């Protein structure tokens, strides 16, 4: 992706929700227990609550993450005005991206009982932007779209939505190990 394409994508991510085309989208209901089979993150840093939809053809996934008002992070970010840190939003987008990578690499929308987690190292955030504050009790809907994906690396765009509005967005790069 060249710089002009990246700037155009950033502009679009700020204003337009990543499309989850009805055609070829499989509605799923995978829980945190299922997600543990496909990504290496564990509590308290496993941030994705559910996987809701997968579109292999277009490389798009929709996951959710409930922002627990009792999370200790709110004791310091910020007392009297709690908001979910941007870095945690980006991490949530990255975890959604690893879920998408699992489905793409296995060419399936099924999580098998003997699945092994995708191992990847997020090495670069090409862009991150924050339109609104995510608050305790919000349910973040995270959409991730694969831009490039091969055996070596993945590049993805992602958004955090609350009530169908874009709260944050990013372009992330992962190297698979």
Coordinates of N, CA and C in Angstrom, one line a residue:
X1 N 0.9 -1.2 0.0 CA 0.0 0.0 0.0 C 0.9 1.2 0.0
X2 N 0.7 2.1 -1.0 CA 1.5 3.3 -1.0 C 0.9 4.4 -0.1
X3 N 1.6 5.5 0.0 CA 1.2 6.6 0.9 C -0.1 7.2 0.5
X4 N -0.4 7.4 -0.8 CA -1.6 7.9 -1.2 C -2.8 7.0 -0.9
X5 N -2.6 5.7 -1.1 CA -3.7 4.7 -0.8 C -3.9 4.7 0.7
X6 N -2.8 4.8 1.5 CA -3.0 4.8 2.9 C -3.8 6.0 3.4
X7 N -3.4 7.2 2.9 CA -4.1 8.4 3.3 C -5.6 8.4 2.9
X8 N -5.9 7.8 1.7 CA -7.3 7.7 1.3 C -8.1 6.7 2.2
X9 N -7.4 5.6 2.6 CA -8.0 4.6 3.5 C -8.2 5.3 4.9
X10 N -7.3 6.0 5.4 CA -7.4 6.7 6.7 C -8.6 7.6 6.7
X11 N -8.7 8.4 5.6 CA -9.8 9.4 5.5 C -11.2 8.6 5.5
X12 N -11.2 7.5 4.8 CA -12.5 6.7 4.8 C -12.8 6.0 6.1
X13 N -11.7 5.5 6.8 CA -11.9 4.9 8.1 C -12.5 5.8 9.2
X14 N -12.2 7.1 9.1 CA -12.7 8.1 10.0 C -14.2 8.3 9.9
X15 N -14.7 8.1 8.7 CA -16.1 8.5 8.4 C -17.1 7.4 7.9
X16 N -16.5 6.3 7.4 CA -17.4 5.3 6.8 C -17.2 4.0 7.5
X17 N -18.2 3.4 8.0 CA -18.1 2.1 8.7 C -17.7 1.0 7.7
X18 N -16.7 0.2 8.1 CA -16.3 -0.9 7.2 C -17.5 -1.8 6.9
X19 N -17.7 -2.0 5.6 CA -18.8 -2.8 5.1 C -18.7 -4.2 5.5
X20 N -19.8 -4.8 6.0 CA -19.9 -6.2 6.2 C -21.0 -6.7 5.2
X21 N -20.6 -7.0 4.0 CA -21.6 -7.4 2.9 C -22.4 -8.6 3.4
X22 N -23.7 -8.5 3.1 CA -24.6 -9.6 3.5 C -24.3 -10.8 2.7
X23 N -24.0 -10.6 1.4 CA -23.6 -11.8 0.6 C -22.3 -12.4 1.2
X24 N -22.2 -13.6 1.4 CA -21.0 -14.4 1.8 C -20.7 -14.2 3.3
X25 N -21.5 -13.5 4.0 CA -21.3 -13.3 5.5 C -22.0 -14.4 6.2
X26 N -21.2 -15.0 7.1 CA -21.8 -16.1 7.9 C -21.9 -15.6 9.4
X27 N -23.1 -15.6 9.9 CA -23.4 -15.1 11.2 C -23.0 -16.3 12.1
X28 N -22.2 -16.0 13.1 CA -21.7 -17.0 14.1 C -21.9 -16.4 15.5
X29 N -21.7 -17.3 16.5 CA -21.8 -16.9 17.9 C -20.8 -17.6 18.7
X30 N -19.5 -17.2 18.5 CA -18.4 -17.8 19.2 C -18.1 -17.0 20.5
X31 N -17.9 -17.8 21.5 CA -17.7 -17.2 22.9 C -16.2 -17.1 23.1
X32 N -15.9 -16.5 24.3 CA -14.5 -16.4 24.7 C -13.8 -17.7 24.8
X33 N -14.5 -18.8 25.2 CA -14.0 -20.1 25.2 C -13.5 -20.6 23.8
X34 N -14.3 -20.3 22.8 CA -14.0 -20.6 21.4 C -12.8 -19.8 21.0
X35 N -12.8 -18.5 21.3 CA -11.8 -17.6 20.9 C -10.4 -18.0 21.4
X36 N -10.4 -18.6 22.7 CA -9.2 -19.1 23.3 C -8.5 -20.2 22.4
X37 N -9.3 -20.8 21.5 CA -8.7 -21.9 20.7 C -8.0 -21.3 19.5
X38 N -8.2 -20.0 19.1 CA -7.7 -19.5 17.9 C -6.7 -18.3 18.0
X39 N -6.7 -17.7 19.2 CA -5.7 -16.6 19.5 C -5.0 -16.9 20.8
X40 N -3.8 -16.4 21.0 CA -3.0 -16.8 22.2 C -3.3 -16.0 23.5
X41 N -4.1 -14.9 23.4 CA -4.4 -14.0 24.5 C -5.2 -14.7 25.6
X42 N -4.9 -14.4 26.8 CA -5.6 -15.0 28.0 C -6.0 -13.9 28.9
X43 N -7.0 -14.1 29.8 CA -7.4 -13.2 30.8 C -6.1 -12.8 31.7
X44 N -6.0 -11.6 32.0 CA -7.0 -10.5 31.9 C -6.8 -9.7 30.6
X45 N -5.9 -10.2 29.6 CA -5.7 -9.5 28.4 C -6.4 -10.0 27.2
X46 N -7.3 -11.0 27.4 CA -8.1 -11.5 26.3 C -9.3 -10.5 26.2
X47 N -9.4 -9.7 25.2 CA -10.3 -8.5 25.2 C -11.6 -8.8 24.4
X48 N -11.5 -9.8 23.5 CA -12.7 -10.1 22.7 C -13.7 -11.0 23.4
X49 N -14.9 -10.6 23.4 CA -16.0 -11.3 24.1 C -16.6 -12.4 23.2
X50 N -16.9 -11.9 22.0 CA -17.6 -12.8 21.0 C -17.2 -12.5 19.6
X51 N -17.3 -13.5 18.7 CA -17.2 -13.4 17.3 C -18.6 -13.5 16.8
X52 N -19.0 -12.4 16.0 CA -20.4 -12.3 15.6 C -20.7 -12.7 14.1
X53 N -19.7 -12.4 13.2 CA -19.9 -12.6 11.8 C -18.5 -12.7 11.1
X54 N -18.4 -13.5 10.1 CA -17.2 -13.7 9.3 C -17.6 -13.7 7.8
X55 N -16.8 -13.0 7.0 CA -17.0 -13.0 5.6 C -15.6 -13.3 5.0
X56 N -15.4 -14.6 4.6 CA -14.1 -15.0 4.1 C -13.8 -14.4 2.7
X57 N -14.8 -14.2 1.9 CA -14.6 -13.7 0.5 C -14.1 -12.3 0.6
X58 N -14.7 -11.5 1.4 CA -14.2 -10.1 1.5 C -13.2 -9.8 2.6
X59 N -12.9 -10.8 3.4 CA -11.9 -10.7 4.5 C -12.3 -9.8 5.6
X60 N -13.6 -9.9 6.0 CA -14.1 -9.0 7.1 C -14.7 -9.8 8.2
X61 N -14.4 -9.4 9.4 CA -14.9 -10.0 10.6 C -15.5 -9.0 11.5
X62 N -16.5 -9.4 12.3 CA -17.1 -8.5 13.3 C -17.1 -9.3 14.6
X63 N -16.4 -8.6 15.6 CA -16.3 -9.2 17.0 C -16.8 -8.2 18.0
X64 N -17.0 -8.6 19.2 CA -17.5 -7.6 20.2 C -16.6 -7.7 21.4
X65 N -16.6 -6.6 22.2 CA -15.8 -6.6 23.4 C -16.6 -5.7 24.4
X66 N -17.0 -6.2 25.5 CA -17.8 -5.5 26.5 C -16.8 -4.8 27.4
X67 N -16.9 -3.5 27.6 CA -16.0 -2.7 28.5 C -16.6 -2.7 29.9
X68 N -16.0 -3.6 30.7 CA -16.5 -3.8 32.0 C -16.3 -2.6 32.9
X69 N -17.3 -2.0 33.5 CA -17.2 -0.9 34.3 C -16.3 -1.1 35.6
X70 N -16.2 -2.4 36.0 CA -15.4 -2.8 37.1 C -13.9 -3.0 36.8
X71 N -13.5 -2.9 35.6 CA -12.1 -3.1 35.2 C -11.2 -2.1 36.0
X72 N -10.2 -2.6 36.6 CA -9.3 -1.8 37.4 C -8.6 -0.6 36.6
X73 N -8.6 -0.7 35.3 CA -8.0 0.3 34.5 C -8.7 1.7 34.7
X74 N -9.9 1.6 35.1 CA -10.7 2.9 35.2 C -10.3 3.6 36.5
X75 N -9.6 2.9 37.4 CA -9.2 3.6 38.6 C -8.1 4.7 38.3
X76 N -7.4 4.5 37.2 CA -6.4 5.5 36.9 C -6.6 6.2 35.6
X77 N -7.6 5.8 34.8 CA -7.8 6.3 33.4 C -9.3 6.7 33.3
X78 N -9.7 7.7 33.7 CA -9.2 8.7 34.6 C -10.2 8.9 35.8
X79 N -9.7 9.0 37.0 CA -10.6 9.2 38.2 C -11.6 10.3 38.0
X80 N -12.8 10.0 38.2 CA -13.9 11.0 38.0 C -14.3 11.2 36.6
X81 N -13.6 10.7 35.6 CA -13.9 10.8 34.2 C -13.4 9.6 33.4
X82 N -13.9 8.4 33.8 CA -13.3 7.2 33.2 C -13.6 7.0 31.7
X83 N -12.5 6.6 31.0 CA -12.7 6.3 29.6 C -11.7 5.2 29.3
X84 N -12.1 4.3 28.3 CA -11.3 3.2 28.0 C -10.1 3.6 27.1
X85 N -8.9 3.2 27.6 CA -7.7 3.7 26.9 C -7.6 3.4 25.4
X86 N -7.1 4.3 24.6 CA -6.9 4.1 23.2 C -6.1 2.9 22.9
X87 N -5.0 2.6 23.7 CA -4.2 1.5 23.4 C -4.9 0.2 23.6
X88 N -5.9 0.1 24.5 CA -6.7 -1.1 24.7 C -7.7 -1.2 23.5
X89 N -8.2 -0.1 22.9 CA -9.0 -0.2 21.7 C -8.2 -0.8 20.6
X90 N -7.0 -0.3 20.4 CA -6.1 -0.8 19.3 C -5.8 -2.3 19.6
X91 N -5.5 -2.7 20.8 CA -5.3 -4.1 21.1 C -6.5 -4.9 20.8
X92 N -7.7 -4.4 21.1 CA -8.9 -5.1 20.8 C -9.1 -5.3 19.2
X93 N -8.8 -4.3 18.5 CA -8.8 -4.4 17.0 C -7.8 -5.4 16.6
X94 N -6.6 -5.4 17.2 CA -5.6 -6.4 16.8 C -6.0 -7.8 17.1
X95 N -6.7 -8.1 18.2 CA -7.1 -9.4 18.5 C -8.2 -9.8 17.6
X96 N -9.1 -8.9 17.2 CA -10.1 -9.2 16.1 C -9.4 -9.6 14.8
X97 N -8.3 -8.9 14.5 CA -7.6 -9.2 13.3 C -6.9 -10.5 13.3
X98 N -6.4 -11.0 14.5 CA -5.9 -12.3 14.6 C -7.0 -13.4 14.4
X99 N -8.2 -13.1 14.9 CA -9.3 -14.0 14.7 C -9.6 -14.1 13.2
X100 N -9.6 -12.9 12.5 CA -9.8 -13.0 11.0 C -8.7 -13.8 10.3
X101 N -7.5 -13.6 10.8 CA -6.3 -14.4 10.2 C -6.6 -15.9 10.3
X102 N -7.1 -16.3 11.5 CA -7.3 -17.7 11.7 C -8.3 -18.2 10.6
X103 N -9.4 -17.5 10.4 CA -10.4 -18.0 9.5 C -9.8 -18.0 8.0
X104 N -9.1 -16.9 7.7 CA -8.5 -16.8 6.4 C -7.5 -18.0 6.1
X105 N -6.6 -18.2 7.1 CA -5.6 -19.2 6.9 C -6.1 -20.6 6.9
X106 N -7.3 -20.8 7.5 CA -7.9 -22.1 7.6 C -9.0 -22.3 6.5
X107 N -9.3 -21.2 5.8 CA -10.4 -21.1 4.8 C -11.7 -21.8 5.3
X108 N -12.1 -21.3 6.5 CA -13.3 -21.8 7.1 C -13.9 -20.8 8.1
X109 N -15.1 -21.0 8.4 CA -15.8 -20.1 9.4 C -16.0 -20.9 10.7
X110 N -15.5 -22.1 10.7 CA -15.7 -23.1 11.8 C -14.4 -23.0 12.7
X111 N -14.7 -23.0 14.0 CA -13.6 -23.2 15.0 C -13.6 -24.7 15.5
X112 N -12.6 -25.4 15.0 CA -12.6 -26.8 15.4 C -12.1 -27.0 16.8
X113 N -12.5 -28.1 17.4 CA -12.1 -28.4 18.8 C -10.6 -28.5 19.0
X114 N -9.9 -28.9 17.9 CA -8.5 -29.1 18.0 C -7.7 -27.9 17.4
X115 N -8.3 -26.8 17.2 CA -7.7 -25.6 16.6 C -6.5 -25.2 17.5
X116 N -5.5 -24.6 16.8 CA -4.3 -24.0 17.5 C -4.3 -22.5 17.2
X117 N -3.9 -21.8 18.2 CA -4.0 -20.3 18.1 C -3.0 -19.8 17.0
X118 N -3.4 -18.8 16.3 CA -2.6 -18.0 15.4 C -1.6 -17.3 16.2
X119 N -0.3 -17.4 15.8 CA 0.7 -16.6 16.5 C 1.2 -15.5 15.6
X120 N 1.1 -14.3 16.2 CA 1.5 -13.1 15.4 C 2.0 -12.0 16.3
X121 N 2.8 -11.2 15.8 CA 3.4 -10.1 16.5 C 3.0 -8.8 15.8
X122 N 2.2 -8.0 16.5 CA 1.9 -6.7 15.8 C 3.1 -5.8 15.9
X123 N 3.6 -5.4 14.8 CA 4.8 -4.7 14.7 C 4.7 -3.2 14.4
X124 N 3.5 -2.9 13.9 CA 3.3 -1.5 13.4 C 1.9 -1.1 13.4
X125 N 1.6 0.1 14.0 CA 0.4 0.7 13.8 C 0.6 1.8 12.8
X126 N 0.1 1.6 11.6 CA 0.3 2.6 10.5 C -0.5 3.9 10.8
X127 N -1.6 3.7 11.5 CA -2.5 4.9 11.8 C -3.4 4.5 13.0
X128 N -3.7 5.4 13.8 CA -4.7 5.2 14.8 C -5.4 6.6 15.1
X129 N -6.7 6.5 15.1 CA -7.4 7.8 15.4 C -8.6 7.5 16.3
X130 N -9.0 8.5 17.0 CA -10.0 8.4 18.0 C -11.0 9.5 17.8
X131 N -12.3 9.1 17.5 CA -13.3 10.1 17.3 C -14.1 10.5 18.5
X132 N -14.3 9.4 19.4 CA -15.1 9.6 20.6 C -14.6 8.8 21.7
X133 N -14.9 9.1 22.9 CA -14.4 8.3 24.1 C -15.3 7.1 24.3
X134 N -14.6 5.9 24.4 CA -15.3 4.7 24.8 C -15.4 4.7 26.3
X135 N -16.6 4.5 26.9 CA -16.9 4.6 28.3 C -17.2 3.2 28.9
X136 N -17.0 3.2 30.3 CA -17.3 2.0 31.0 C -18.8 1.6 30.7
X137 N -19.0 0.3 30.4 CA -20.3 -0.3 30.1 C -20.6 -0.3 28.6
X138 N -19.8 0.4 27.8 CA -20.0 0.3 26.3 C -19.8 -1.1 25.8
X139 N -20.5 -1.5 24.8 CA -20.2 -2.7 24.1 C -19.6 -2.3 22.8
X140 N -18.3 -2.6 22.6 CA -17.6 -2.2 21.4 C -17.8 -3.3 20.3
X141 N -18.3 -2.9 19.2 CA -18.3 -3.8 18.0 C -17.1 -3.4 17.2
X142 N -16.3 -4.4 16.9 CA -15.0 -4.2 16.2 C -15.1 -4.9 14.8
X143 N -14.9 -4.1 13.8 CA -14.9 -4.6 12.5 C -13.4 -4.5 12.0
X144 N -13.0 -5.6 11.4 CA -11.6 -5.7 10.8 C -11.7 -6.2 9.4
X145 N -11.0 -5.5 8.5 CA -10.9 -5.9 7.1 C -9.5 -6.2 6.8
X146 N -9.3 -7.4 6.2 CA -7.9 -7.8 5.8 C -7.6 -7.0 4.5
X147 N -6.4 -6.4 4.4 CA -6.0 -5.7 3.2 C -5.0 -6.6 2.5
X148 N -4.1 -7.2 3.2 CA -3.1 -8.2 2.7 C -2.9 -9.2 3.7
X149 N -2.7 -10.5 3.3 CA -2.5 -11.6 4.2 C -1.8 -12.7 3.5
X150 N -0.6 -13.1 4.0 CA 0.1 -14.3 3.5 C 0.7 -15.0 4.6
X151 N 1.6 -15.9 4.3 CA 2.2 -16.7 5.4 C 3.1 -15.9 6.3
X152 N 3.6 -14.8 5.8 CA 4.6 -14.0 6.5 C 4.0 -12.8 7.3
X153 N 3.0 -12.1 6.7 CA 2.5 -10.9 7.3 C 1.1 -10.6 6.9
X154 N 0.4 -9.8 7.8 CA -0.9 -9.3 7.5 C -1.0 -7.8 7.7
X155 N -1.8 -7.2 6.9 CA -2.1 -5.8 7.0 C -3.6 -5.6 7.0
X156 N -4.1 -4.9 8.0 CA -5.6 -4.8 8.2 C -6.0 -3.4 8.6
X157 N -7.3 -3.1 8.2 CA -7.9 -1.9 8.7 C -8.9 -2.3 9.7
X158 N -9.2 -1.4 10.7 CA -10.1 -1.8 11.8 C -10.8 -0.6 12.4
X159 N -12.0 -0.9 12.9 CA -12.8 0.2 13.6 C -13.4 -0.3 14.8
X160 N -13.5 0.5 15.8 CA -14.4 0.3 17.0 C -15.6 1.1 16.8
X161 N -16.7 0.4 16.9 CA -18.1 1.0 16.8 C -18.8 0.9 18.1
X162 N -19.5 1.9 18.5 CA -20.4 1.9 19.6 C -21.7 2.5 19.1
X163 N -22.8 1.8 19.2 CA -24.1 2.2 18.7 C -24.0 2.6 17.2
X164 N -23.3 1.8 16.4 CA -23.1 2.0 15.0 C -22.4 3.3 14.6
X165 N -21.7 3.9 15.5 CA -20.9 5.1 15.3 C -19.4 4.7 15.4
X166 N -18.5 5.3 14.6 CA -17.1 5.0 14.6 C -16.5 5.8 15.8
X167 N -15.9 5.1 16.8 CA -15.3 5.7 17.9 C -13.8 5.7 17.7
X168 N -13.2 4.7 17.1 CA -11.8 4.7 16.8 C -11.5 3.9 15.6
X169 N -10.3 4.0 15.0 CA -9.9 3.3 13.8 C -8.4 3.2 13.8
X170 N -8.0 2.2 13.0 CA -6.5 1.9 12.9 C -6.2 1.1 11.6
X171 N -4.9 1.2 11.2 CA -4.4 0.3 10.3 C -3.2 -0.4 11.0
X172 N -3.3 -1.7 11.0 CA -2.3 -2.5 11.8 C -1.6 -3.5 10.9
X173 N -0.3 -3.8 11.3 CA 0.5 -4.7 10.6 C 1.0 -5.8 11.6
X174 N 0.8 -7.1 11.2 CA 1.2 -8.2 12.0 C 2.2 -9.1 11.2
X175 N 3.2 -9.6 11.9 CA 4.1 -10.6 11.4 C 3.8 -11.9 12.1
X176 N 3.6 -13.0 11.3 CA 3.2 -14.3 11.8 C 4.5 -15.0 12.2
X177 N 4.4 -15.8 13.3 CA 5.5 -16.6 13.7 C 5.2 -18.0 13.7

